[in-house]
PDB file of C-alpha atoms in Angstrom:
ATOM      1  CA  MET Z   1       4.618  -0.408  18.794  1.00  0.00           C
ATOM      2  CA  LEU Z   2       5.028  -0.701  14.349  1.00  0.00           C
ATOM      3  CA  LEU Z   3       8.119  -0.701  14.451  1.00  0.00           C
ATOM      4  CA  PHE Z   4       8.015   0.292  10.620  1.00  0.00           C
ATOM      5  CA  LYS Z   5       5.492   0.908   7.257  1.00  0.00           C
ATOM      6  CA  LEU Z   6       3.534   0.082   5.468  1.00  0.00           C
ATOM      7  CA  ILE Z   7       4.264   1.165   1.306  1.00  0.00           C
ATOM      8  CA  SER Z   8       2.753   0.402  -1.757  1.00  0.00           C
ATOM      9  CA  PRO Z   9       3.981   0.031  -5.407  1.00  0.00           C
ATOM     10  CA  GLU Z  10       3.082   2.536  -6.622  1.00  0.00           C
ATOM     11  CA  ALA Z  11       4.904   5.017  -3.785  1.00  0.00           C
ATOM     12  CA  PHE Z  12       7.383   2.298  -3.464  1.00  0.00           C
ATOM     13  CA  VAL Z  13       8.633   2.898  -7.672  1.00  0.00           C
ATOM     14  CA  LYS Z  14       8.059   6.772  -6.692  1.00  0.00           C
ATOM     15  CA  LEU Z  15      10.335   6.666  -3.892  1.00  0.00           C
ATOM     16  CA  VAL Z  16      12.760   4.900  -5.910  1.00  0.00           C
ATOM     17  CA  ALA Z  17      12.857   7.546  -8.152  1.00  0.00           C
ATOM     18  CA  SER Z  18      12.394  10.648  -5.646  1.00  0.00           C
ATOM     19  CA  GLU Z  19      14.930   9.530  -3.404  1.00  0.00           C
ATOM     20  CA  LYS Z  20      18.857  11.163  -4.413  1.00  0.00           C
ATOM     21  CA  ALA Z  21      20.405  11.280  -0.524  1.00  0.00           C
ATOM     22  CA  ARG Z  22      19.265   8.049   0.519  1.00  0.00           C
ATOM     23  CA  ARG Z  23      19.845   4.273  -1.214  1.00  0.00           C
ATOM     24  CA  VAL Z  24      16.448   2.404  -1.134  1.00  0.00           C
ATOM     25  CA  ILE Z  25      17.633  -1.210  -0.393  1.00  0.00           C
ATOM     26  CA  PRO Z  26      14.338  -3.549  -1.464  1.00  0.00           C
ATOM     27  CA  VAL Z  27      14.541  -6.581   0.730  1.00  0.00           C
ATOM     28  CA  ASP Z  28      13.730 -10.278  -0.637  1.00  0.00           C
ATOM     29  CA  ALA Z  29      13.382 -12.563   2.758  1.00  0.00           C
ATOM     30  CA  THR Z  30      10.737 -14.704   0.600  1.00  0.00           C
ATOM     31  CA  TRP Z  31      10.705 -18.110   3.440  1.00  0.00           C
ATOM     32  CA  TYR Z  32       8.239 -20.949   3.022  1.00  0.00           C
ATOM     33  CA  LEU Z  33       7.169 -23.853   5.377  1.00  0.00           C
ATOM     34  CA  PRO Z  34       8.977 -26.739   5.096  1.00  0.00           C
ATOM     35  CA  SER Z  35       5.866 -28.974   3.948  1.00  0.00           C
ATOM     36  CA  TRP Z  36       5.836 -26.936   0.600  1.00  0.00           C
ATOM     37  CA  LYS Z  37       9.303 -28.553  -0.120  1.00  0.00           C
ATOM     38  CA  LEU Z  38      10.029 -24.560  -2.277  1.00  0.00           C
ATOM     39  CA  ASN Z  39      13.773 -22.679  -2.278  1.00  0.00           C
ATOM     40  CA  ASN Z  40      13.435 -19.116  -1.383  1.00  0.00           C
ATOM     41  CA  LYS Z  41      17.892 -19.442  -1.907  1.00  0.00           C
ATOM     42  CA  GLU Z  42      17.287 -20.676  -4.994  1.00  0.00           C
ATOM     43  CA  ASP Z  43      14.081 -18.550  -5.961  1.00  0.00           C
ATOM     44  CA  PHE Z  44      16.242 -15.389  -5.556  1.00  0.00           C
ATOM     45  CA  LEU Z  45      19.288 -16.249  -7.492  1.00  0.00           C
ATOM     46  CA  THR Z  46      17.032 -17.358  -9.758  1.00  0.00           C
ATOM     47  CA  LYS Z  47      13.944 -16.686  -9.863  1.00  0.00           C
ATOM     48  CA  PRO Z  48      12.228 -12.705 -11.143  1.00  0.00           C
ATOM     49  CA  ARG Z  49      13.616  -9.855  -8.350  1.00  0.00           C
ATOM     50  CA  ILE Z  50      12.879  -6.328  -7.698  1.00  0.00           C
ATOM     51  CA  PRO Z  51      15.785  -4.402  -9.696  1.00  0.00           C
ATOM     52  CA  ASN Z  52      18.794  -4.344  -6.643  1.00  0.00           C
ATOM     53  CA  SER Z  53      17.169  -6.914  -4.225  1.00  0.00           C
ATOM     54  CA  ILE Z  54      18.895  -7.715  -0.993  1.00  0.00           C
ATOM     55  CA  PHE Z  55      18.216 -12.030   0.432  1.00  0.00           C
ATOM     56  CA  PHE Z  56      17.608 -11.799   4.044  1.00  0.00           C
ATOM     57  CA  ASP Z  57      17.190 -15.191   4.972  1.00  0.00           C
ATOM     58  CA  ILE Z  58      15.252 -16.032   7.952  1.00  0.00           C
ATOM     59  CA  ASP Z  59      16.342 -19.374   8.767  1.00  0.00           C
ATOM     60  CA  ALA Z  60      20.691 -17.980   8.743  1.00  0.00           C
ATOM     61  CA  ILE Z  61      20.050 -14.978  10.577  1.00  0.00           C
ATOM     62  CA  SER Z  62      18.468 -16.346  14.146  1.00  0.00           C
ATOM     63  CA  ASP Z  63      20.592 -17.289  16.992  1.00  0.00           C
ATOM     64  CA  LYS Z  64      22.359 -19.816  16.416  1.00  0.00           C
ATOM     65  CA  GLU Z  65      22.025 -21.615  20.266  1.00  0.00           C
ATOM     66  CA  SER Z  66      18.329 -22.242  20.376  1.00  0.00           C
ATOM     67  CA  PRO Z  67      16.769 -25.500  18.620  1.00  0.00           C
ATOM     68  CA  TYR Z  68      14.483 -24.159  17.538  1.00  0.00           C
ATOM     69  CA  PRO Z  69      13.614 -22.256  14.081  1.00  0.00           C
ATOM     70  CA  HIS Z  70      15.056 -18.608  13.137  1.00  0.00           C
ATOM     71  CA  MET Z  71      14.490 -17.626  17.042  1.00  0.00           C
ATOM     72  CA  PHE Z  72      15.089 -13.727  16.637  1.00  0.00           C
ATOM     73  CA  PRO Z  73      18.661 -13.413  16.461  1.00  0.00           C
ATOM     74  CA  THR Z  74      21.927 -11.879  18.714  1.00  0.00           C
ATOM     75  CA  LYS Z  75      23.154  -8.704  17.697  1.00  0.00           C
ATOM     76  CA  GLN Z  76      25.984 -10.380  16.818  1.00  0.00           C
ATOM     77  CA  VAL Z  77      24.037 -12.476  14.157  1.00  0.00           C
ATOM     78  CA  PHE Z  78      22.122  -9.534  13.053  1.00  0.00           C
ATOM     79  CA  ASP Z  79      25.366  -7.347  12.410  1.00  0.00           C
ATOM     80  CA  ASP Z  80      27.379 -10.166  10.490  1.00  0.00           C
ATOM     81  CA  ALA Z  81      24.527 -10.838   7.998  1.00  0.00           C
ATOM     82  CA  MET Z  82      23.718  -7.156   7.855  1.00  0.00           C
ATOM     83  CA  SER Z  83      27.140  -5.872   7.186  1.00  0.00           C
ATOM     84  CA  ASN Z  84      27.694  -9.278   4.750  1.00  0.00           C
ATOM     85  CA  LEU Z  85      24.677  -8.415   2.842  1.00  0.00           C
ATOM     86  CA  GLY Z  86      26.782  -4.718   2.402  1.00  0.00           C
ATOM     87  CA  VAL Z  87      23.563  -2.536   3.944  1.00  0.00           C
ATOM     88  CA  GLN Z  88      24.513   0.403   5.485  1.00  0.00           C
ATOM     89  CA  LYS Z  89      22.654   2.549   8.472  1.00  0.00           C
ATOM     90  CA  ASP Z  90      21.003   5.260   6.806  1.00  0.00           C
ATOM     91  CA  ASP Z  91      19.517   2.559   4.063  1.00  0.00           C
ATOM     92  CA  ILE Z  92      16.147   2.321   3.700  1.00  0.00           C
ATOM     93  CA  LEU Z  93      15.546  -0.431   3.079  1.00  0.00           C
ATOM     94  CA  VAL Z  94      12.305  -2.293   1.789  1.00  0.00           C
ATOM     95  CA  VAL Z  95      11.207  -5.405   2.385  1.00  0.00           C
ATOM     96  CA  TYR Z  96       9.278  -8.264   0.727  1.00  0.00           C
ATOM     97  CA  ASP Z  97       8.088 -11.704   0.194  1.00  0.00           C
ATOM     98  CA  ARG Z  98       6.866 -13.525  -3.165  1.00  0.00           C
ATOM     99  CA  VAL Z  99       4.106 -15.151  -1.310  1.00  0.00           C
ATOM    100  CA  GLY Z 100       2.891 -11.748   0.113  1.00  0.00           C
ATOM    101  CA  ASN Z 101       2.697 -10.825   3.597  1.00  0.00           C
ATOM    102  CA  PHE Z 102       3.882 -14.084   5.317  1.00  0.00           C
ATOM    103  CA  SER Z 103       7.006 -14.022   5.685  1.00  0.00           C
ATOM    104  CA  SER Z 104       8.180 -10.456   5.466  1.00  0.00           C
ATOM    105  CA  PRO Z 105       6.219  -9.071   8.306  1.00  0.00           C
ATOM    106  CA  ARG Z 106       9.064 -10.687  10.697  1.00  0.00           C
ATOM    107  CA  CYS Z 107      12.022  -9.543   8.423  1.00  0.00           C
ATOM    108  CA  ALA Z 108      10.379  -6.283   8.394  1.00  0.00           C
ATOM    109  CA  TRP Z 109       9.755  -6.811  12.309  1.00  0.00           C
ATOM    110  CA  THR Z 110      12.753  -7.879  13.158  1.00  0.00           C
ATOM    111  CA  LEU Z 111      14.475  -4.602  11.159  1.00  0.00           C
ATOM    112  CA  GLY Z 112      12.816  -2.581  13.101  1.00  0.00           C
ATOM    113  CA  VAL Z 113      13.105  -4.415  16.480  1.00  0.00           C
ATOM    114  CA  MET Z 114      16.852  -3.927  15.677  1.00  0.00           C
ATOM    115  CA  GLY Z 115      16.721  -0.105  15.918  1.00  0.00           C
ATOM    116  CA  HIS Z 116      17.177   0.578  11.319  1.00  0.00           C
ATOM    117  CA  PRO Z 117      16.389   4.035  11.390  1.00  0.00           C
ATOM    118  CA  LYS Z 118      13.811   2.985   7.946  1.00  0.00           C
ATOM    119  CA  VAL Z 119      11.988  -0.315   7.343  1.00  0.00           C
ATOM    120  CA  TYR Z 120       9.005  -0.418   5.163  1.00  0.00           C
ATOM    121  CA  LEU Z 121       6.813  -3.300   4.425  1.00  0.00           C
ATOM    122  CA  LEU Z 122       6.018  -3.358   0.411  1.00  0.00           C
ATOM    123  CA  ASN Z 123       2.047  -3.838   0.217  1.00  0.00           C
ATOM    124  CA  ASN Z 124       2.854  -6.466  -1.152  1.00  0.00           C
ATOM    125  CA  PHE Z 125       5.376  -7.713  -4.253  1.00  0.00           C
ATOM    126  CA  LYS Z 126       2.421  -9.741  -6.338  1.00  0.00           C
ATOM    127  CA  LYS Z 127       0.694  -6.243  -6.563  1.00  0.00           C
ATOM    128  CA  TYR Z 128       4.091  -4.557  -7.460  1.00  0.00           C
ATOM    129  CA  GLU Z 129       3.958  -7.614 -10.746  1.00  0.00           C
ATOM    130  CA  GLU Z 130       0.526  -6.693 -11.596  1.00  0.00           C
ATOM    131  CA  LEU Z 131       1.564  -3.959 -11.623  1.00  0.00           C
ATOM    132  CA  LYS Z 132       3.876  -4.442 -14.453  1.00  0.00           C
ATOM    133  CA  TYR Z 133       6.462  -2.773 -12.212  1.00  0.00           C
ATOM    134  CA  PRO Z 134      11.063  -2.895 -12.884  1.00  0.00           C
ATOM    135  CA  LEU Z 135      11.926  -6.285 -11.912  1.00  0.00           C
ATOM    136  CA  ASP Z 136      15.723  -8.044 -12.248  1.00  0.00           C
ATOM    137  CA  SER Z 137      15.379 -11.754 -14.477  1.00  0.00           C
ATOM    138  CA  SER Z 138      18.513 -11.886 -14.178  1.00  0.00           C
ATOM    139  CA  GLU Z 139      19.731 -15.236 -12.312  1.00  0.00           C
ATOM    140  CA  VAL Z 140      22.434 -13.945 -10.373  1.00  0.00           C
ATOM    141  CA  GLU Z 141      25.069 -15.865  -8.295  1.00  0.00           C
ATOM    142  CA  ALA Z 142      24.817 -13.138  -4.228  1.00  0.00           C
ATOM    143  CA  PHE Z 143      22.550 -12.307  -2.158  1.00  0.00           C
ATOM    144  CA  SER Z 144      23.582  -9.054  -2.533  1.00  0.00           C
ATOM    145  CA  PRO Z 145      24.709  -7.324  -5.286  1.00  0.00           C
ATOM    146  CA  TYR Z 146      26.179  -4.217  -2.448  1.00  0.00           C
ATOM    147  CA  PRO Z 147      30.043  -4.442  -1.187  1.00  0.00           C
ATOM    148  CA  LYS Z 148      30.295  -5.682   2.587  1.00  0.00           C
ATOM    149  CA  SER Z 149      30.391  -2.714   5.313  1.00  0.00           C
ATOM    150  CA  HIS Z 150      30.173  -2.806   8.790  1.00  0.00           C
ATOM    151  CA  TYR Z 151      26.570  -2.487   9.987  1.00  0.00           C
ATOM    152  CA  GLU Z 152      26.637  -1.627  13.415  1.00  0.00           C
ATOM    153  CA  SER Z 153      23.430  -2.147  15.400  1.00  0.00           C
ATOM    154  CA  SER Z 154      22.321   0.614  18.178  1.00  0.00           C
ATOM    155  CA  LYS Z 155      20.103  -0.170  20.236  1.00  0.00           C
ATOM    156  CA  SER Z 156      17.642  -3.125  20.101  1.00  0.00           C
ATOM    157  CA  PHE Z 157      13.313  -3.975  21.096  1.00  0.00           C
ATOM    158  CA  GLN Z 158      13.872  -6.675  21.933  1.00  0.00           C
ATOM    159  CA  ASP Z 159      12.552  -6.437  25.848  1.00  0.00           C
ATOM    160  CA  LYS Z 160       9.515  -4.707  24.832  1.00  0.00           C
ATOM    161  CA  GLU Z 161       8.370  -6.975  21.763  1.00  0.00           C
ATOM    162  CA  VAL Z 162       9.582 -10.484  21.715  1.00  0.00           C
ATOM    163  CA  VAL Z 163       7.572 -12.781  24.513  1.00  0.00           C
ATOM    164  CA  ASP Z 164      10.330 -15.540  25.701  1.00  0.00           C
ATOM    165  CA  TYR Z 165       9.906 -19.576  26.864  1.00  0.00           C
ATOM    166  CA  LYS Z 166       9.808 -18.281  30.662  1.00  0.00           C
ATOM    167  CA  GLU Z 167       7.525 -14.906  31.305  1.00  0.00           C
ATOM    168  CA  MET Z 168       4.921 -16.890  28.818  1.00  0.00           C
ATOM    169  CA  PHE Z 169       5.372 -20.316  30.650  1.00  0.00           C
ATOM    170  CA  GLN Z 170       4.194 -18.025  33.935  1.00  0.00           C
ATOM    171  CA  LEU Z 171       1.313 -16.030  32.785  1.00  0.00           C
ATOM    172  CA  VAL Z 172      -0.051 -18.977  31.045  1.00  0.00           C
ATOM    173  CA  LYS Z 173       0.417 -21.625  34.972  1.00  0.00           C
ATOM    174  CA  SER Z 174      -0.726 -18.172  36.643  1.00  0.00           C
ATOM    175  CA  GLY Z 175      -3.608 -17.884  34.978  1.00  0.00           C
ATOM    176  CA  GLU Z 176      -2.561 -13.971  33.692  1.00  0.00           C
ATOM    177  CA  LEU Z 177      -2.539 -14.533  30.092  1.00  0.00           C
ATOM    178  CA  ALA Z 178      -6.695 -16.326  30.176  1.00  0.00           C
ATOM    179  CA  ASN Z 179      -7.292 -13.185  32.502  1.00  0.00           C
ATOM    180  CA  LYS Z 180      -4.659 -10.253  32.412  1.00  0.00           C
ATOM    181  CA  PHE Z 181      -4.299 -10.051  28.085  1.00  0.00           C
ATOM    182  CA  ASN Z 182      -5.291 -10.511  24.816  1.00  0.00           C
ATOM    183  CA  ALA Z 183      -3.362 -13.456  23.245  1.00  0.00           C
ATOM    184  CA  PHE Z 184      -3.654 -14.719  20.175  1.00  0.00           C
ATOM    185  CA  ASP Z 185      -2.158 -17.210  17.962  1.00  0.00           C
ATOM    186  CA  ALA Z 186      -2.142 -16.804  13.715  1.00  0.00           C
ATOM    187  CA  ARG Z 187      -2.736 -20.531  12.558  1.00  0.00           C
ATOM    188  CA  THR Z 188      -5.575 -22.498  10.902  1.00  0.00           C
ATOM    189  CA  LEU Z 189      -8.797 -23.121  12.928  1.00  0.00           C
ATOM    190  CA  GLY Z 190      -7.746 -27.232  12.720  1.00  0.00           C
ATOM    191  CA  ARG Z 191      -4.517 -26.903  14.082  1.00  0.00           C
ATOM    192  CA  PHE Z 192      -5.314 -24.661  16.668  1.00  0.00           C
ATOM    193  CA  GLU Z 193      -7.934 -26.896  17.718  1.00  0.00           C
ATOM    194  CA  GLY Z 194      -5.855 -30.156  17.682  1.00  0.00           C
ATOM    195  CA  THR Z 195      -8.376 -31.224  14.148  1.00  0.00           C
ATOM    196  CA  GLU Z 196      -5.086 -31.219  11.680  1.00  0.00           C
ATOM    197  CA  PRO Z 197      -1.659 -32.185  11.749  1.00  0.00           C
ATOM    198  CA  GLU Z 198       1.015 -29.999  13.019  1.00  0.00           C
ATOM    199  CA  PRO Z 199       3.266 -29.320   9.712  1.00  0.00           C
ATOM    200  CA  ARG Z 200       5.974 -31.482  11.776  1.00  0.00           C
ATOM    201  CA  SER Z 201       5.045 -34.714  12.692  1.00  0.00           C
ATOM    202  CA  ASP Z 202       7.075 -34.380  16.481  1.00  0.00           C
ATOM    203  CA  ILE Z 203       5.026 -31.511  17.409  1.00  0.00           C
ATOM    204  CA  PRO Z 204       0.931 -32.764  18.181  1.00  0.00           C
ATOM    205  CA  SER Z 205      -2.132 -29.736  17.072  1.00  0.00           C
ATOM    206  CA  GLY Z 206      -3.901 -27.821  20.113  1.00  0.00           C
ATOM    207  CA  HIS Z 207      -3.355 -24.447  21.255  1.00  0.00           C
ATOM    208  CA  ILE Z 208      -1.371 -23.351  24.282  1.00  0.00           C
ATOM    209  CA  PRO Z 209      -4.148 -22.210  26.855  1.00  0.00           C
ATOM    210  CA  GLY Z 210      -5.140 -18.881  27.106  1.00  0.00           C
ATOM    211  CA  THR Z 211      -5.445 -17.912  23.452  1.00  0.00           C
ATOM    212  CA  GLN Z 212      -7.356 -17.756  21.121  1.00  0.00           C
ATOM    213  CA  PRO Z 213      -7.523 -18.421  17.126  1.00  0.00           C
ATOM    214  CA  LEU Z 214      -6.923 -15.109  14.680  1.00  0.00           C
ATOM    215  CA  PRO Z 215      -5.485 -17.027  11.836  1.00  0.00           C
ATOM    216  CA  TYR Z 216      -4.107 -14.611   9.971  1.00  0.00           C
ATOM    217  CA  GLY Z 217      -5.491 -15.138   6.488  1.00  0.00           C
ATOM    218  CA  TYR Z 218      -8.649 -12.968   7.619  1.00  0.00           C
ATOM    219  CA  LEU Z 219      -6.434 -10.359   8.089  1.00  0.00           C
ATOM    220  CA  LEU Z 220      -5.803  -9.848   4.797  1.00  0.00           C
ATOM    221  CA  ASP Z 221      -7.496  -9.369   1.409  1.00  0.00           C
ATOM    222  CA  PRO Z 222      -8.184 -13.546   0.684  1.00  0.00           C
ATOM    223  CA  GLU Z 223      -6.688 -12.788  -3.234  1.00  0.00           C
ATOM    224  CA  THR Z 224      -4.053  -9.584  -2.805  1.00  0.00           C
ATOM    225  CA  LYS Z 225      -3.135 -10.805   0.510  1.00  0.00           C
ATOM    226  CA  THR Z 226      -2.375  -7.194   1.021  1.00  0.00           C
ATOM    227  CA  TYR Z 227      -3.348  -5.698   4.328  1.00  0.00           C
ATOM    228  CA  PRO Z 228      -6.015  -2.467   4.035  1.00  0.00           C
ATOM    229  CA  GLU Z 229      -4.584   0.728   2.759  1.00  0.00           C
ATOM    230  CA  ASP Z 230      -5.866   3.029   6.012  1.00  0.00           C
ATOM    231  CA  GLY Z 231      -6.040   2.325  10.336  1.00  0.00           C
ATOM    232  CA  GLU Z 232      -9.416   2.599  10.033  1.00  0.00           C
ATOM    233  CA  ALA Z 233      -9.945  -0.446   7.169  1.00  0.00           C
ATOM    234  CA  MET Z 234      -7.590  -2.057   9.120  1.00  0.00           C
ATOM    235  CA  ARG Z 235      -9.863  -1.779  12.267  1.00  0.00           C
ATOM    236  CA  SER Z 236     -13.070  -2.770  10.163  1.00  0.00           C
ATOM    237  CA  THR Z 237     -11.133  -5.676   9.346  1.00  0.00           C
ATOM    238  CA  VAL Z 238      -9.619  -7.009  12.644  1.00  0.00           C
ATOM    239  CA  GLU Z 239     -13.576  -6.108  14.088  1.00  0.00           C
ATOM    240  CA  LYS Z 240     -15.216  -9.020  11.741  1.00  0.00           C
ATOM    241  CA  ALA Z 241     -12.458 -11.116  12.528  1.00  0.00           C
ATOM    242  CA  LEU Z 242     -12.925 -11.160  16.168  1.00  0.00           C
ATOM    243  CA  LYS Z 243     -16.680 -11.669  15.147  1.00  0.00           C
ATOM    244  CA  ASP Z 244     -16.708 -14.407  13.105  1.00  0.00           C
ATOM    245  CA  LEU Z 245     -14.017 -15.991  15.286  1.00  0.00           C
ATOM    246  CA  HIS Z 246     -16.481 -14.858  18.039  1.00  0.00           C
ATOM    247  CA  CYS Z 247     -13.354 -14.018  20.170  1.00  0.00           C
ATOM    248  CA  THR Z 248     -12.539 -11.384  21.775  1.00  0.00           C
ATOM    249  CA  LEU Z 249      -9.512  -8.058  22.115  1.00  0.00           C
ATOM    250  CA  ASP Z 250     -10.002  -6.169  25.348  1.00  0.00           C
ATOM    251  CA  PRO Z 251      -7.824  -3.171  24.364  1.00  0.00           C
ATOM    252  CA  ARG Z 252      -7.272  -1.898  27.863  1.00  0.00           C
ATOM    253  CA  LYS Z 253      -5.008  -4.536  28.209  1.00  0.00           C
ATOM    254  CA  PRO Z 254      -1.569  -5.526  26.192  1.00  0.00           C
ATOM    255  CA  THR Z 255      -1.585  -8.553  23.732  1.00  0.00           C
ATOM    256  CA  ILE Z 256       1.186 -11.226  22.724  1.00  0.00           C
ATOM    257  CA  CYS Z 257       0.460 -12.535  19.654  1.00  0.00           C
ATOM    258  CA  SER Z 258       1.866 -16.322  18.370  1.00  0.00           C
ATOM    259  CA  CYS Z 259       1.677 -19.164  15.160  1.00  0.00           C
ATOM    260  CA  GLY Z 260       3.886 -21.575  14.320  1.00  0.00           C
ATOM    261  CA  THR Z 261       7.463 -20.898  14.807  1.00  0.00           C
ATOM    262  CA  GLY Z 262       6.541 -16.477  15.252  1.00  0.00           C
ATOM    263  CA  VAL Z 263       6.495 -16.013  11.246  1.00  0.00           C
ATOM    264  CA  SER Z 264       2.682 -15.234  11.088  1.00  0.00           C
ATOM    265  CA  GLY Z 265       2.475 -13.846  13.927  1.00  0.00           C
ATOM    266  CA  VAL Z 266       4.034 -11.210  12.866  1.00  0.00           C
ATOM    267  CA  ILE Z 267       1.777 -11.687  10.527  1.00  0.00           C
ATOM    268  CA  ILE Z 268      -1.720 -10.455  12.652  1.00  0.00           C
ATOM    269  CA  LYS Z 269       0.842  -8.394  15.235  1.00  0.00           C
ATOM    270  CA  THR Z 270       1.192  -6.077  12.290  1.00  0.00           C
ATOM    271  CA  ALA Z 271      -2.592  -6.057  11.945  1.00  0.00           C
ATOM    272  CA  LEU Z 272      -3.496  -5.357  15.589  1.00  0.00           C
ATOM    273  CA  GLU Z 273      -1.079  -1.935  15.280  1.00  0.00           C
ATOM    274  CA  LEU Z 274      -2.611  -1.032  12.129  1.00  0.00           C
ATOM    275  CA  ALA Z 275      -5.796  -1.090  13.319  1.00  0.00           C
ATOM    276  CA  GLY Z 276      -4.495   0.764  16.338  1.00  0.00           C
ATOM    277  CA  VAL Z 277      -3.398  -1.556  19.624  1.00  0.00           C
ATOM    278  CA  SER Z 278      -1.045  -0.567  21.299  1.00  0.00           C
ATOM    279  CA  ASN Z 279       1.954  -3.227  23.659  1.00  0.00           C
ATOM    280  CA  VAL Z 280       1.200  -6.125  21.008  1.00  0.00           C
ATOM    281  CA  ARG Z 281       4.196  -8.818  21.306  1.00  0.00           C
ATOM    282  CA  LEU Z 282       5.363 -11.483  19.972  1.00  0.00           C
ATOM    283  CA  TYR Z 283       5.813 -15.158  21.454  1.00  0.00           C
ATOM    284  CA  ASP Z 284       9.198 -15.757  19.368  1.00  0.00           C
ATOM    285  CA  GLY Z 285       8.594 -19.496  19.980  1.00  0.00           C
ATOM    286  CA  SER Z 286       5.145 -20.233  19.409  1.00  0.00           C
ATOM    287  CA  TRP Z 287       4.112 -23.222  19.049  1.00  0.00           C
ATOM    288  CA  THR Z 288       7.246 -24.901  18.170  1.00  0.00           C
ATOM    289  CA  GLU Z 289       8.960 -25.053  21.231  1.00  0.00           C
ATOM    290  CA  TRP Z 290       5.488 -25.145  23.764  1.00  0.00           C
ATOM    291  CA  ALA Z 291       4.552 -28.119  22.404  1.00  0.00           C
ATOM    292  CA  LEU Z 292       8.426 -29.467  22.782  1.00  0.00           C
ATOM    293  CA  LYS Z 293       9.137 -27.444  26.507  1.00  0.00           C
ATOM    294  CA  SER Z 294       5.622 -27.212  27.972  1.00  0.00           C
ATOM    295  CA  GLY Z 295       4.557 -31.224  28.509  1.00  0.00           C
ATOM    296  CA  PRO Z 296       1.331 -32.501  27.136  1.00  0.00           C
ATOM    297  CA  GLU Z 297      -0.125 -31.579  30.838  1.00  0.00           C
ATOM    298  CA  TRP Z 298       0.445 -27.808  28.868  1.00  0.00           C
ATOM    299  CA  ILE Z 299      -1.706 -27.763  24.908  1.00  0.00           C
ATOM    300  CA  ALA Z 300      -5.328 -27.511  24.995  1.00  0.00           C
ATOM    301  CA  GLU Z 301      -7.766 -28.514  22.029  1.00  0.00           C
ATOM    302  CA  ASN Z 302     -10.392 -26.148  23.510  1.00  0.00           C
ATOM    303  CA  ARG Z 303     -11.336 -22.742  24.436  1.00  0.00           C
ATOM    304  CA  ASN Z 304     -12.508 -23.869  27.859  1.00  0.00           C
TER     305      ASN Z 304
END
């Protein structure tokens, strides 16, 4: 289920101006691929941001016991992070990133899975900038302008939203993933097909047997990196992508999305849910965990 709503820059500005009872807090969830050699934390502190933003560190707000990057956080890690950022349960959180609907869907989804009541995904920051809406250009020294709070998440949808390695391996081994599920991979075709290298040199390219390619770029506007604004347009975009990629989607079957490390998988998960697809989950460990744990006999390079 979609645990957050899209909000346009225009609607976001109106929300900030009109909301009197609750705080509207912009959440910068920028995360960069290591190969880009950019610093998301430094960018938050030194570059223009939406006024009164906090910085949600996807790498840090994660499962500390896992050897894999930014795996879904425990309740304690999440609550501590939200408390340190000064977030309160009745705050309206509006998530964005500097790339344009790249890592922000992952953050918005995490907030929703952990039960935060009101979460929006800004569709998106680049468009906000182009429309000349307010930006804070001052350099700051902290990741939040708010005093520390006591945040306590009261419910979690993790069991309904996240697929772990054990379940994924059993689905692949039994053949159920290919036969009883729609399974999509958000990485590029080259990485999926094993013809392009992975960002990490210790991980081979290829894909999980039973998955189909659905690169996230097929589902966002190529110029603005935005999602279509209505469900019908999103459905048309998904249908065109599937046709162009020679892939299929059976709406009667549950769906699992994955990617490289669980970030861009949420881009396609969100797109499918906006298009009306139900029962969509994320394999959080995605290709990195799969390639490092399953062994070469469970790595495919063609679709058959």
